[in-house]
mmCIF file of C-alpha atoms in Angstrom:
data_model
loop_
_atom_site.group_PDB
_atom_site.id
_atom_site.type_symbol
_atom_site.label_atom_id
_atom_site.label_comp_id
_atom_site.label_asym_id
_atom_site.label_seq_id
_atom_site.Cartn_x
_atom_site.Cartn_y
_atom_site.Cartn_z
ATOM 1 C CA UNK A 1 47.212 172.593 164.746
ATOM 2 C CA UNK A 2 48.332 170.265 167.536
ATOM 3 C CA UNK A 3 45.495 167.827 166.755
ATOM 4 C CA UNK A 4 46.302 167.916 163.055
ATOM 5 C CA UNK A 5 49.997 167.363 163.786
ATOM 6 C CA UNK A 6 49.125 164.386 166.053
ATOM 7 C CA UNK A 7 47.005 162.781 163.336
ATOM 8 C CA UNK A 8 49.773 163.388 160.788
ATOM 9 C CA UNK A 9 52.197 161.590 163.090
ATOM 10 C CA UNK A 10 49.822 158.607 163.361
ATOM 11 C CA UNK A 11 49.538 158.476 159.600
ATOM 12 C CA UNK A 12 53.330 158.543 159.139
ATOM 13 C CA UNK A 13 53.826 155.811 161.767
ATOM 14 C CA UNK A 14 51.260 153.658 159.939
ATOM 15 C CA UNK A 15 53.017 154.185 156.634
ATOM 16 C CA UNK A 16 56.525 153.644 158.039
ATOM 17 C CA UNK A 17 55.790 150.499 160.080
ATOM 18 C CA UNK A 18 53.594 148.926 157.397
ATOM 19 C CA UNK A 19 51.044 147.627 159.979
ATOM 20 C CA UNK A 20 47.987 145.489 159.143
ATOM 21 C CA UNK A 21 45.297 147.219 157.170
ATOM 22 C CA UNK A 22 42.857 147.333 160.084
ATOM 23 C CA UNK A 23 45.236 149.582 162.049
ATOM 24 C CA UNK A 24 45.096 152.334 159.431
ATOM 25 C CA UNK A 25 43.750 155.748 160.515
ATOM 26 C CA UNK A 26 40.030 156.152 159.919
ATOM 27 C CA UNK A 27 39.458 159.783 160.888
ATOM 28 C CA UNK A 28 38.767 162.650 158.565
ATOM 29 C CA UNK A 29 40.871 163.383 155.573
ATOM 30 C CA UNK A 30 43.618 161.095 156.870
ATOM 31 C CA UNK A 31 41.198 158.191 156.878
ATOM 32 C CA UNK A 32 40.353 158.803 153.231
ATOM 33 C CA UNK A 33 44.059 159.079 152.415
ATOM 34 C CA UNK A 34 44.713 155.795 154.240
ATOM 35 C CA UNK A 35 41.891 154.115 152.299
ATOM 36 C CA UNK A 36 43.348 155.247 148.984
ATOM 37 C CA UNK A 37 46.823 154.106 150.063
ATOM 38 C CA UNK A 38 45.412 150.710 151.041
ATOM 39 C CA UNK A 39 43.769 150.405 147.619
ATOM 40 C CA UNK A 40 47.044 151.290 145.866
ATOM 41 C CA UNK A 41 48.935 148.780 148.011
ATOM 42 C CA UNK A 42 46.418 146.013 147.205
ATOM 43 C CA UNK A 43 46.670 146.793 143.487
ATOM 44 C CA UNK A 44 50.460 146.738 143.708
ATOM 45 C CA UNK A 45 50.474 143.399 145.520
ATOM 46 C CA UNK A 46 48.057 141.948 142.976
ATOM 47 C CA UNK A 47 50.241 143.151 140.105
ATOM 48 C CA UNK A 48 53.328 141.652 141.750
ATOM 49 C CA UNK A 49 51.577 138.298 142.173
ATOM 50 C CA UNK A 50 50.363 138.350 138.571
ATOM 51 C CA UNK A 51 53.816 139.282 137.297
ATOM 52 C CA UNK A 52 55.422 136.511 139.329
ATOM 53 C CA UNK A 53 52.875 134.003 137.993
ATOM 54 C CA UNK A 54 53.500 135.109 134.394
ATOM 55 C CA UNK A 55 57.253 134.939 134.936
ATOM 56 C CA UNK A 56 56.904 131.450 136.391
ATOM 57 C CA UNK A 57 54.792 130.324 133.435
ATOM 58 C CA UNK A 58 57.285 131.880 131.020
ATOM 59 C CA UNK A 59 60.239 130.123 132.669
ATOM 60 C CA UNK A 60 58.295 126.846 132.743
ATOM 61 C CA UNK A 61 57.643 127.187 129.016
ATOM 62 C CA UNK A 62 61.350 127.777 128.398
ATOM 63 C CA UNK A 63 62.176 124.750 130.531
ATOM 64 C CA UNK A 64 59.798 122.624 128.447
ATOM 65 C CA UNK A 65 61.393 123.769 125.204
ATOM 66 C CA UNK A 66 63.241 121.006 123.313
ATOM 67 C CA UNK A 67 65.926 123.573 122.488
ATOM 68 C CA UNK A 68 68.470 125.061 124.825
ATOM 69 C CA UNK A 69 67.812 128.636 126.047
ATOM 70 C CA UNK A 70 70.409 130.716 127.897
ATOM 71 C CA UNK A 71 70.344 134.380 128.971
ATOM 72 C CA UNK A 72 73.690 136.227 129.084
ATOM 73 C CA UNK A 73 74.397 139.671 130.498
ATOM 74 C CA UNK A 74 76.569 142.344 128.903
ATOM 75 C CA UNK A 75 79.745 140.541 130.021
ATOM 76 C CA UNK A 76 78.578 137.161 128.662
ATOM 77 C CA UNK A 77 77.856 135.838 132.138
ATOM 78 C CA UNK A 78 75.077 133.299 132.565
ATOM 79 C CA UNK A 79 71.979 134.831 134.149
ATOM 80 C CA UNK A 80 69.642 131.885 133.506
ATOM 81 C CA UNK A 81 69.457 128.717 131.398
ATOM 82 C CA UNK A 82 67.056 125.829 131.035
ATOM 83 C CA UNK A 83 67.923 122.195 131.625
ATOM 84 C CA UNK A 84 68.285 121.475 127.901
ATOM 85 C CA UNK A 85 70.996 124.124 127.522
ATOM 86 C CA UNK A 86 72.705 122.835 130.661
ATOM 87 C CA UNK A 87 72.753 119.323 129.183
ATOM 88 C CA UNK A 88 74.024 120.595 125.811
ATOM 89 C CA UNK A 89 76.983 122.425 127.345
ATOM 90 C CA UNK A 90 77.530 120.273 130.441
ATOM 91 C CA UNK A 91 76.596 123.017 132.940
ATOM 92 C CA UNK A 92 75.268 123.025 136.494
ATOM 93 C CA UNK A 93 72.250 125.344 136.693
ATOM 94 C CA UNK A 94 73.137 126.409 140.258
ATOM 95 C CA UNK A 95 76.922 126.267 140.403
ATOM 96 C CA UNK A 96 77.589 127.937 137.060
ATOM 97 C CA UNK A 97 75.224 130.887 137.389
ATOM 98 C CA UNK A 98 76.959 134.262 136.786
ATOM 99 C CA UNK A 99 79.970 132.452 135.306
ATOM 100 C CA UNK A 100 81.339 133.632 131.959
ATOM 101 C CA UNK A 101 80.159 131.312 129.203
ATOM 102 C CA UNK A 102 83.523 131.508 127.446
ATOM 103 C CA UNK A 103 85.227 129.995 130.514
ATOM 104 C CA UNK A 104 82.828 127.059 130.618
ATOM 105 C CA UNK A 105 82.533 126.209 126.917
ATOM 106 C CA UNK A 106 86.080 125.705 125.657
ATOM 107 C CA UNK A 107 85.277 124.888 122.039
ATOM 108 C CA UNK A 108 87.607 127.001 119.817
ATOM 109 C CA UNK A 109 84.915 127.564 117.220
ATOM 110 C CA UNK A 110 82.493 128.827 119.861
ATOM 111 C CA UNK A 111 85.143 131.123 121.346
ATOM 112 C CA UNK A 112 85.770 132.699 117.935
ATOM 113 C CA UNK A 113 82.042 132.975 117.319
ATOM 114 C CA UNK A 114 81.491 134.705 120.660
ATOM 115 C CA UNK A 115 84.357 137.147 120.065
ATOM 116 C CA UNK A 116 83.378 137.985 116.492
ATOM 117 C CA UNK A 117 80.127 139.811 117.443
ATOM 118 C CA UNK A 118 78.718 138.607 114.122
ATOM 119 C CA UNK A 119 75.697 136.532 115.064
ATOM 120 C CA UNK A 120 73.742 136.592 111.805
ATOM 121 C CA UNK A 121 74.316 132.868 111.233
ATOM 122 C CA UNK A 122 74.413 129.827 113.482
ATOM 123 C CA UNK A 123 77.436 127.741 114.459
ATOM 124 C CA UNK A 124 77.681 123.953 114.428
ATOM 125 C CA UNK A 125 79.849 122.552 117.198
ATOM 126 C CA UNK A 126 80.341 119.329 119.114
ATOM 127 C CA UNK A 127 78.293 118.783 122.249
ATOM 128 C CA UNK A 128 79.832 118.131 125.650
ATOM 129 C CA UNK A 129 78.915 114.407 125.508
ATOM 130 C CA UNK A 130 80.135 113.935 121.940
ATOM 131 C CA UNK A 131 82.473 111.012 121.220
ATOM 132 C CA UNK A 132 83.734 109.126 118.212
ATOM 133 C CA UNK A 133 81.269 106.307 118.867
ATOM 134 C CA UNK A 134 78.307 108.621 119.570
ATOM 135 C CA UNK A 135 78.859 112.025 117.950
ATOM 136 C CA UNK A 136 76.673 114.919 119.105
ATOM 137 C CA UNK A 137 76.349 118.035 116.946
ATOM 138 C CA UNK A 138 74.847 121.274 118.291
ATOM 139 C CA UNK A 139 73.610 124.258 116.313
ATOM 140 C CA UNK A 140 74.049 127.419 118.423
ATOM 141 C CA UNK A 141 73.226 131.051 117.683
ATOM 142 C CA UNK A 142 73.420 134.258 119.715
ATOM 143 C CA UNK A 143 70.728 136.946 119.489
ATOM 144 C CA UNK A 144 71.582 140.367 121.026
ATOM 145 C CA UNK A 145 68.790 142.123 122.936
ATOM 146 C CA UNK A 146 68.350 144.835 125.548
ATOM 147 C CA UNK A 147 71.339 146.718 126.880
ATOM 148 C CA UNK A 148 74.189 144.495 125.636
ATOM 149 C CA UNK A 149 72.517 141.261 126.723
ATOM 150 C CA UNK A 150 72.445 138.136 124.529
ATOM 151 C CA UNK A 151 70.083 135.214 124.076
ATOM 152 C CA UNK A 152 71.883 131.930 123.322
ATOM 153 C CA UNK A 153 69.814 129.251 121.584
ATOM 154 C CA UNK A 154 71.122 125.709 121.086
ATOM 155 C CA UNK A 155 69.630 122.773 119.194
ATOM 156 C CA UNK A 156 70.707 119.148 118.832
ATOM 157 C CA UNK A 157 71.062 118.545 115.080
ATOM 158 C CA UNK A 158 72.810 115.172 115.304
ATOM 159 C CA UNK A 159 69.932 113.333 113.632
ATOM 160 C CA UNK A 160 69.758 115.943 110.872
ATOM 161 C CA UNK A 161 73.500 115.706 110.257
ATOM 162 C CA UNK A 162 73.328 111.925 110.105
ATOM 163 C CA UNK A 163 70.325 112.037 107.769
ATOM 164 C CA UNK A 164 72.139 114.479 105.488
ATOM 165 C CA UNK A 165 75.232 112.279 105.482
ATOM 166 C CA UNK A 166 73.095 109.235 104.678
ATOM 167 C CA UNK A 167 71.408 111.147 101.853
ATOM 168 C CA UNK A 168 74.770 112.143 100.385
ATOM 169 C CA UNK A 169 76.061 108.580 100.661
ATOM 170 C CA UNK A 170 72.861 107.217 99.156
ATOM 171 C CA UNK A 171 73.022 109.540 96.148
ATOM 172 C CA UNK A 172 76.713 108.777 95.673
ATOM 173 C CA UNK A 173 76.115 105.020 95.895
ATOM 174 C CA UNK A 174 73.174 105.067 93.483
ATOM 175 C CA UNK A 175 75.161 107.179 91.031
ATOM 176 C CA UNK A 176 78.095 104.803 91.318
ATOM 177 C CA UNK A 177 75.924 101.725 90.812
ATOM 178 C CA UNK A 178 74.202 103.144 87.730
ATOM 179 C CA UNK A 179 77.328 104.660 86.173
ATOM 180 C CA UNK A 180 78.957 101.319 85.334
ATOM 181 C CA UNK A 181 76.065 99.756 83.363
ATOM 182 C CA UNK A 182 75.379 103.089 81.668
ATOM 183 C CA UNK A 183 79.017 103.304 80.586
ATOM 184 C CA UNK A 184 78.862 99.752 79.233
ATOM 185 C CA UNK A 185 75.637 100.459 77.367
ATOM 186 C CA UNK A 186 76.999 103.676 75.896
ATOM 187 C CA UNK A 187 80.150 101.857 74.752
ATOM 188 C CA UNK A 188 78.198 99.071 73.086
ATOM 189 C CA UNK A 189 75.843 101.529 71.385
ATOM 190 C CA UNK A 190 78.813 103.451 69.999
ATOM 191 C CA UNK A 191 80.389 100.185 68.812
ATOM 192 C CA UNK A 192 77.209 99.107 67.041
ATOM 193 C CA UNK A 193 76.910 102.499 65.390
ATOM 194 C CA UNK A 194 80.495 102.809 64.159
ATOM 195 C CA UNK A 195 81.653 99.263 63.361
ATOM 196 C CA UNK A 196 80.453 96.764 60.790
ATOM 197 C CA UNK A 197 79.902 93.632 62.841
ATOM 198 C CA UNK A 198 78.834 90.219 61.738
ATOM 199 C CA UNK A 199 75.631 88.744 63.102
ATOM 200 C CA UNK A 200 77.283 86.688 65.859
ATOM 201 C CA UNK A 201 79.196 89.676 67.245
ATOM 202 C CA UNK A 202 76.131 91.850 67.021
ATOM 203 C CA UNK A 203 74.057 89.329 68.958
ATOM 204 C CA UNK A 204 76.804 89.038 71.565
ATOM 205 C CA UNK A 205 76.872 92.816 72.109
ATOM 206 C CA UNK A 206 73.097 92.996 72.263
ATOM 207 C CA UNK A 207 73.058 90.228 74.892
ATOM 208 C CA UNK A 208 75.580 92.132 76.997
ATOM 209 C CA UNK A 209 73.537 95.314 76.632
ATOM 210 C CA UNK A 210 70.410 93.471 77.750
ATOM 211 C CA UNK A 211 72.312 92.147 80.764
ATOM 212 C CA UNK A 212 73.335 95.658 81.833
ATOM 213 C CA UNK A 213 69.798 96.957 81.254
ATOM 214 C CA UNK A 214 68.438 94.150 83.446
ATOM 215 C CA UNK A 215 70.929 95.108 86.122
ATOM 216 C CA UNK A 216 69.720 98.728 86.147
ATOM 217 C CA UNK A 217 66.112 97.554 86.162
ATOM 218 C CA UNK A 218 66.801 95.326 89.165
ATOM 219 C CA UNK A 219 68.468 98.221 90.979
ATOM 220 C CA UNK A 220 65.509 100.528 90.351
ATOM 221 C CA UNK A 221 63.095 97.786 91.444
ATOM 222 C CA UNK A 222 64.978 97.293 94.728
ATOM 223 C CA UNK A 223 65.034 101.045 95.356
ATOM 224 C CA UNK A 224 61.294 101.253 94.790
ATOM 225 C CA UNK A 225 60.778 98.299 97.135
ATOM 226 C CA UNK A 226 62.750 100.045 99.890
ATOM 227 C CA UNK A 227 60.844 103.276 99.353
ATOM 228 C CA UNK A 228 57.538 101.415 99.574
ATOM 229 C CA UNK A 229 58.579 99.625 102.764
ATOM 230 C CA UNK A 230 59.635 102.863 104.458
ATOM 231 C CA UNK A 231 56.525 104.808 103.473
ATOM 232 C CA UNK A 232 53.719 102.307 104.013
ATOM 233 C CA UNK A 233 51.766 101.463 107.160
ATOM 234 C CA UNK A 234 52.768 98.495 109.284
ATOM 235 C CA UNK A 235 51.273 95.172 108.157
ATOM 236 C CA UNK A 236 48.256 93.913 110.019
ATOM 237 C CA UNK A 237 47.280 90.403 111.112
ATOM 238 C CA UNK A 238 44.336 89.851 108.804
ATOM 239 C CA UNK A 239 46.376 88.598 105.818
ATOM 240 C CA UNK A 240 47.987 85.150 106.010
ATOM 241 C CA UNK A 241 50.301 83.172 103.757
ATOM 242 C CA UNK A 242 50.801 79.416 103.926
ATOM 243 C CA UNK A 243 54.394 78.636 104.834
ATOM 244 C CA UNK A 244 54.455 75.389 102.830
ATOM 245 C CA UNK A 245 53.283 77.145 99.633
ATOM 246 C CA UNK A 246 55.781 79.922 100.252
ATOM 247 C CA UNK A 247 58.603 77.397 100.566
ATOM 248 C CA UNK A 248 57.623 75.701 97.304
ATOM 249 C CA UNK A 249 57.716 79.037 95.460
ATOM 250 C CA UNK A 250 61.081 79.877 97.015
ATOM 251 C CA UNK A 251 62.494 76.526 95.992
ATOM 252 C CA UNK A 252 61.402 76.981 92.362
ATOM 253 C CA UNK A 253 62.988 80.432 92.170
ATOM 254 C CA UNK A 254 66.209 79.214 93.821
ATOM 255 C CA UNK A 255 66.608 76.383 91.295
ATOM 256 C CA UNK A 256 66.035 78.797 88.416
ATOM 257 C CA UNK A 257 68.615 81.263 89.747
ATOM 258 C CA UNK A 258 71.146 78.484 90.314
ATOM 259 C CA UNK A 259 70.799 77.377 86.694
ATOM 260 C CA UNK A 260 71.378 80.940 85.493
ATOM 261 C CA UNK A 261 74.482 81.440 87.628
ATOM 262 C CA UNK A 262 75.980 77.950 87.335
ATOM 263 C CA UNK A 263 76.133 75.299 84.666
ATOM 264 C CA UNK A 264 73.264 72.871 84.298
ATOM 265 C CA UNK A 265 74.090 69.376 85.456
ATOM 266 C CA UNK A 266 76.012 67.977 88.371
ATOM 267 C CA UNK A 267 77.728 71.321 89.034
ATOM 268 C CA UNK A 268 74.514 73.068 90.178
ATOM 269 C CA UNK A 269 74.013 73.965 93.838
ATOM 270 C CA UNK A 270 72.697 71.240 96.095
ATOM 271 C CA UNK A 271 69.493 72.446 97.771
ATOM 272 C CA UNK A 272 67.666 71.092 100.786
ATOM 273 C CA UNK A 273 64.272 72.657 101.522
ATOM 274 C CA UNK A 274 62.582 71.524 104.742
ATOM 275 C CA UNK A 275 59.199 72.859 105.837
ATOM 276 C CA UNK A 276 58.425 71.549 109.318
ATOM 277 C CA UNK A 277 55.438 73.826 109.875
ATOM 278 C CA UNK A 278 52.026 73.361 108.225
ATOM 279 C CA UNK A 279 50.431 76.593 109.418
ATOM 280 C CA UNK A 280 50.420 80.130 108.131
ATOM 281 C CA UNK A 281 52.278 83.366 108.753
ATOM 282 C CA UNK A 282 50.440 86.660 109.233
ATOM 283 C CA UNK A 283 51.790 89.523 107.160
ATOM 284 C CA UNK A 284 52.128 90.930 103.667
ATOM 285 C CA UNK A 285 52.829 87.947 101.363
ATOM 286 C CA UNK A 286 54.860 89.962 98.845
ATOM 287 C CA UNK A 287 57.093 91.421 101.591
ATOM 288 C CA UNK A 288 57.651 88.061 103.271
ATOM 289 C CA UNK A 289 58.464 86.431 99.948
ATOM 290 C CA UNK A 290 60.846 89.284 99.055
ATOM 291 C CA UNK A 291 62.755 89.003 102.339
ATOM 292 C CA UNK A 292 63.091 85.220 102.232
ATOM 293 C CA UNK A 293 63.920 85.232 98.524
ATOM 294 C CA UNK A 294 66.694 87.771 99.084
ATOM 295 C CA UNK A 295 68.301 85.567 101.725
ATOM 296 C CA UNK A 296 68.203 82.560 99.400
ATOM 297 C CA UNK A 297 69.441 84.495 96.366
ATOM 298 C CA UNK A 298 72.391 85.825 98.385
ATOM 299 C CA UNK A 299 73.274 82.272 99.365
ATOM 300 C CA UNK A 300 73.086 81.170 95.726
ATOM 301 C CA UNK A 301 75.181 84.111 94.484
ATOM 302 C CA UNK A 302 77.970 83.743 97.044
ATOM 303 C CA UNK A 303 78.090 79.950 97.361
ATOM 304 C CA UNK A 304 80.347 78.329 94.750
ATOM 305 C CA UNK A 305 78.620 76.101 92.233
ATOM 306 C CA UNK A 306 78.329 72.632 93.732
ATOM 307 C CA UNK A 307 77.956 73.958 97.276
ATOM 308 C CA UNK A 308 75.138 73.088 99.666
ATOM 309 C CA UNK A 309 72.285 75.427 100.617
ATOM 310 C CA UNK A 310 69.786 74.382 103.290
ATOM 311 C CA UNK A 311 66.527 76.275 103.791
ATOM 312 C CA UNK A 312 64.317 75.426 106.784
ATOM 313 C CA UNK A 313 61.056 76.668 108.282
ATOM 314 C CA UNK A 314 60.150 75.358 111.728
ATOM 315 C CA UNK A 315 58.251 76.388 114.832
ATOM 316 C CA UNK A 316 60.004 76.599 118.184
ATOM 317 C CA UNK A 317 58.585 75.492 121.499
ATOM 318 C CA UNK A 318 57.723 79.073 122.436
ATOM 319 C CA UNK A 319 55.583 79.522 119.334
ATOM 320 C CA UNK A 320 58.066 81.507 117.244
ATOM 321 C CA UNK A 321 58.533 80.629 113.586
ATOM 322 C CA UNK A 322 62.149 80.355 112.426
ATOM 323 C CA UNK A 323 63.120 80.655 108.769
ATOM 324 C CA UNK A 324 66.820 79.943 108.173
ATOM 325 C CA UNK A 325 69.146 79.811 105.178
ATOM 326 C CA UNK A 326 72.483 78.027 105.640
ATOM 327 C CA UNK A 327 75.164 77.845 102.953
ATOM 328 C CA UNK A 328 78.679 76.462 102.521
ATOM 329 C CA UNK A 329 80.031 79.627 100.945
ATOM 330 C CA UNK A 330 83.247 81.467 101.784
ATOM 331 C CA UNK A 331 81.834 82.942 104.996
ATOM 332 C CA UNK A 332 81.939 86.519 106.229
ATOM 333 C CA UNK A 333 84.552 88.064 108.515
ATOM 334 C CA UNK A 334 83.292 89.305 111.886
ATOM 335 C CA UNK A 335 84.072 92.963 111.140
ATOM 336 C CA UNK A 336 81.550 92.963 108.287
ATOM 337 C CA UNK A 337 78.585 91.377 110.097
ATOM 338 C CA UNK A 338 77.371 94.600 111.741
ATOM 339 C CA UNK A 339 77.190 96.471 108.419
ATOM 340 C CA UNK A 340 75.693 93.854 106.135
ATOM 341 C CA UNK A 341 72.204 95.396 106.274
ATOM 342 C CA UNK A 342 73.442 98.838 105.203
ATOM 343 C CA UNK A 343 72.409 99.925 101.733
ATOM 344 C CA UNK A 344 74.962 99.109 99.038
ATOM 345 C CA UNK A 345 77.362 97.576 101.550
ATOM 346 C CA UNK A 346 79.166 94.595 100.052
ATOM 347 C CA UNK A 347 81.860 92.332 101.407
ATOM 348 C CA UNK A 348 83.005 91.394 97.874
ATOM 349 C CA UNK A 349 81.905 94.048 95.383
ATOM 350 C CA UNK A 350 83.267 92.332 92.311
ATOM 351 C CA UNK A 351 81.607 89.010 93.166
ATOM 352 C CA UNK A 352 78.249 90.712 93.833
ATOM 353 C CA UNK A 353 78.265 92.573 90.514
ATOM 354 C CA UNK A 354 79.284 89.472 88.595
ATOM 355 C CA UNK A 355 76.239 87.608 89.904
ATOM 356 C CA UNK A 356 73.801 90.509 89.488
ATOM 357 C CA UNK A 357 73.571 91.736 93.093
ATOM 358 C CA UNK A 358 72.533 95.320 93.855
ATOM 359 C CA UNK A 359 73.725 95.616 97.463
ATOM 360 C CA UNK A 360 70.157 96.291 98.661
ATOM 361 C CA UNK A 361 68.935 92.759 99.398
ATOM 362 C CA UNK A 362 69.773 92.630 103.101
ATOM 363 C CA UNK A 363 68.519 96.199 103.585
ATOM 364 C CA UNK A 364 65.152 95.013 102.249
ATOM 365 C CA UNK A 365 65.289 91.972 104.547
ATOM 366 C CA UNK A 366 65.974 94.215 107.559
ATOM 367 C CA UNK A 367 63.026 96.518 106.786
ATOM 368 C CA UNK A 368 60.626 93.624 106.228
ATOM 369 C CA UNK A 369 61.773 92.010 109.483
ATOM 370 C CA UNK A 370 61.246 95.212 111.443
ATOM 371 C CA UNK A 371 57.800 95.735 109.938
ATOM 372 C CA UNK A 372 56.716 92.215 110.922
ATOM 373 C CA UNK A 373 58.318 92.241 114.367
ATOM 374 C CA UNK A 374 60.890 89.632 113.334
ATOM 375 C CA UNK A 375 64.560 89.430 114.290
ATOM 376 C CA UNK A 376 67.311 88.960 111.715
ATOM 377 C CA UNK A 377 70.421 87.160 112.992
ATOM 378 C CA UNK A 378 73.575 86.420 111.041
ATOM 379 C CA UNK A 379 76.166 83.787 111.949
ATOM 380 C CA UNK A 380 79.197 83.144 109.797
ATOM 381 C CA UNK A 381 82.578 81.456 109.908
ATOM 382 C CA UNK A 382 85.173 82.308 107.299
ATOM 383 C CA UNK A 383 85.821 79.299 105.088
ATOM 384 C CA UNK A 384 82.812 77.328 106.368
ATOM 385 C CA UNK A 385 79.698 79.282 105.432
ATOM 386 C CA UNK A 386 76.936 81.457 106.852
ATOM 387 C CA UNK A 387 73.500 81.098 108.435
ATOM 388 C CA UNK A 388 70.861 83.827 108.069
ATOM 389 C CA UNK A 389 67.822 83.469 110.328
ATOM 390 C CA UNK A 390 64.487 85.274 110.516
ATOM 391 C CA UNK A 391 62.604 84.681 113.783
ATOM 392 C CA UNK A 392 58.940 85.719 113.686
ATOM 393 C CA UNK A 393 57.028 86.358 116.933
ATOM 394 C CA UNK A 394 54.246 83.965 118.035
ATOM 395 C CA UNK A 395 51.651 86.686 117.397
ATOM 396 C CA UNK A 396 52.215 86.282 113.640
ATOM 397 C CA UNK A 397 52.253 82.486 113.624
ATOM 398 C CA UNK A 398 48.888 80.906 112.749
ATOM 399 C CA UNK A 399 48.457 77.214 113.742
ATOM 400 C CA UNK A 400 47.543 74.463 111.307
ATOM 401 C CA UNK A 401 44.320 75.373 109.532
ATOM 402 C CA UNK A 402 41.469 73.048 108.697
ATOM 403 C CA UNK A 403 41.677 70.933 105.568
ATOM 404 C CA UNK A 404 40.879 72.837 102.397
ATOM 405 C CA UNK A 405 41.433 76.277 103.943
ATOM 406 C CA UNK A 406 45.201 76.373 103.542
ATOM 407 C CA UNK A 407 46.526 78.766 100.934
ATOM 408 C CA UNK A 408 47.326 76.953 97.712
ATOM 409 C CA UNK A 409 50.241 77.555 95.381
ATOM 410 C CA UNK A 410 47.925 79.318 92.904
ATOM 411 C CA UNK A 411 46.529 81.553 95.636
ATOM 412 C CA UNK A 412 50.046 82.481 96.762
ATOM 413 C CA UNK A 413 51.074 83.334 93.216
ATOM 414 C CA UNK A 414 47.980 85.523 92.878
ATOM 415 C CA UNK A 415 48.802 87.311 96.161
ATOM 416 C CA UNK A 416 52.372 87.975 95.069
ATOM 417 C CA UNK A 417 51.249 89.223 91.683
ATOM 418 C CA UNK A 418 48.598 91.520 93.142
ATOM 419 C CA UNK A 419 50.987 93.129 95.596
#
């Protein structure tokens, strides 16, 4: 009994002091018990290590999440949050631990949402870094779990909100642009159906109806052009267009438009077309022609009849190709320059509609410039005129080609027609 009691004491001392494994008793039944205890301890340690590794991987995955994740206890105190959630709410991941979320996020909407205990839907609120110049919108939602705990998820939906606002504005603008010609057409149709008109009046009404139909057709064409630009792949460098041939085609179209808008004779616009570059430009010919033509047509539409319009194409010392359109129109105030490339934005709406503008020309120019790596710059002085410039990078400028290989006017027309 004394020997058994002595061995029992050794076993208890080994268990209480947690000595190294090699110091465990090895005698008799106590040795077997010590072996089994050692095995259980090794299994426990291995499980703890595995659990810690899984927890670390889980927290790393939450840290890598693009959304904010925050764990709250039963009293809405912060137990853990990832860096995204800390950035969304302006928190310090060390200082603000175990602080009540309601004391740190002072948004009234969030406070009401937290107190309502109705978390079936999400809440949109302003982010901590939101400002009038750079608004930030967060979508947050609480998910109860466990014993009164809550999971707070946050997501930056600023881009989605802006896209939705742009979609609403786009639909409203398109509806507004189409409503006027449709109303005119409907009125003329009703007039032709109900009144007995002589041939001259009838022809006059039909001409006005055709004008409004052309306006709607131009609007639809510009919308399709924008949609094509946004959805197609970027242009490569294997297709070239001769700048000289492009300038000749632009000049012919500008003269035709000037005759339509003005009165034939001395009151037409005075054009100067200068092509100081004999090489080619790499890109999609139809897109390049559309962008340059839109700049010229805007100058024709907004420059009074008899004004001067100068169109130049030249290569700079660094290899860039500069295409510029200068006019002597009324000019544009500085507050409008930053918004000119927005869809349907007009400085003078009545003047644009009178001359057949759709408000999409500069938006098309901007997209074509971005697709070809060009830069669009606008300079204007009220009362003196404006200068619109497209600067193409040297990578898209092809030097003078050998004789006979330059794109002809017929080839350019075929390229524009095919595309």
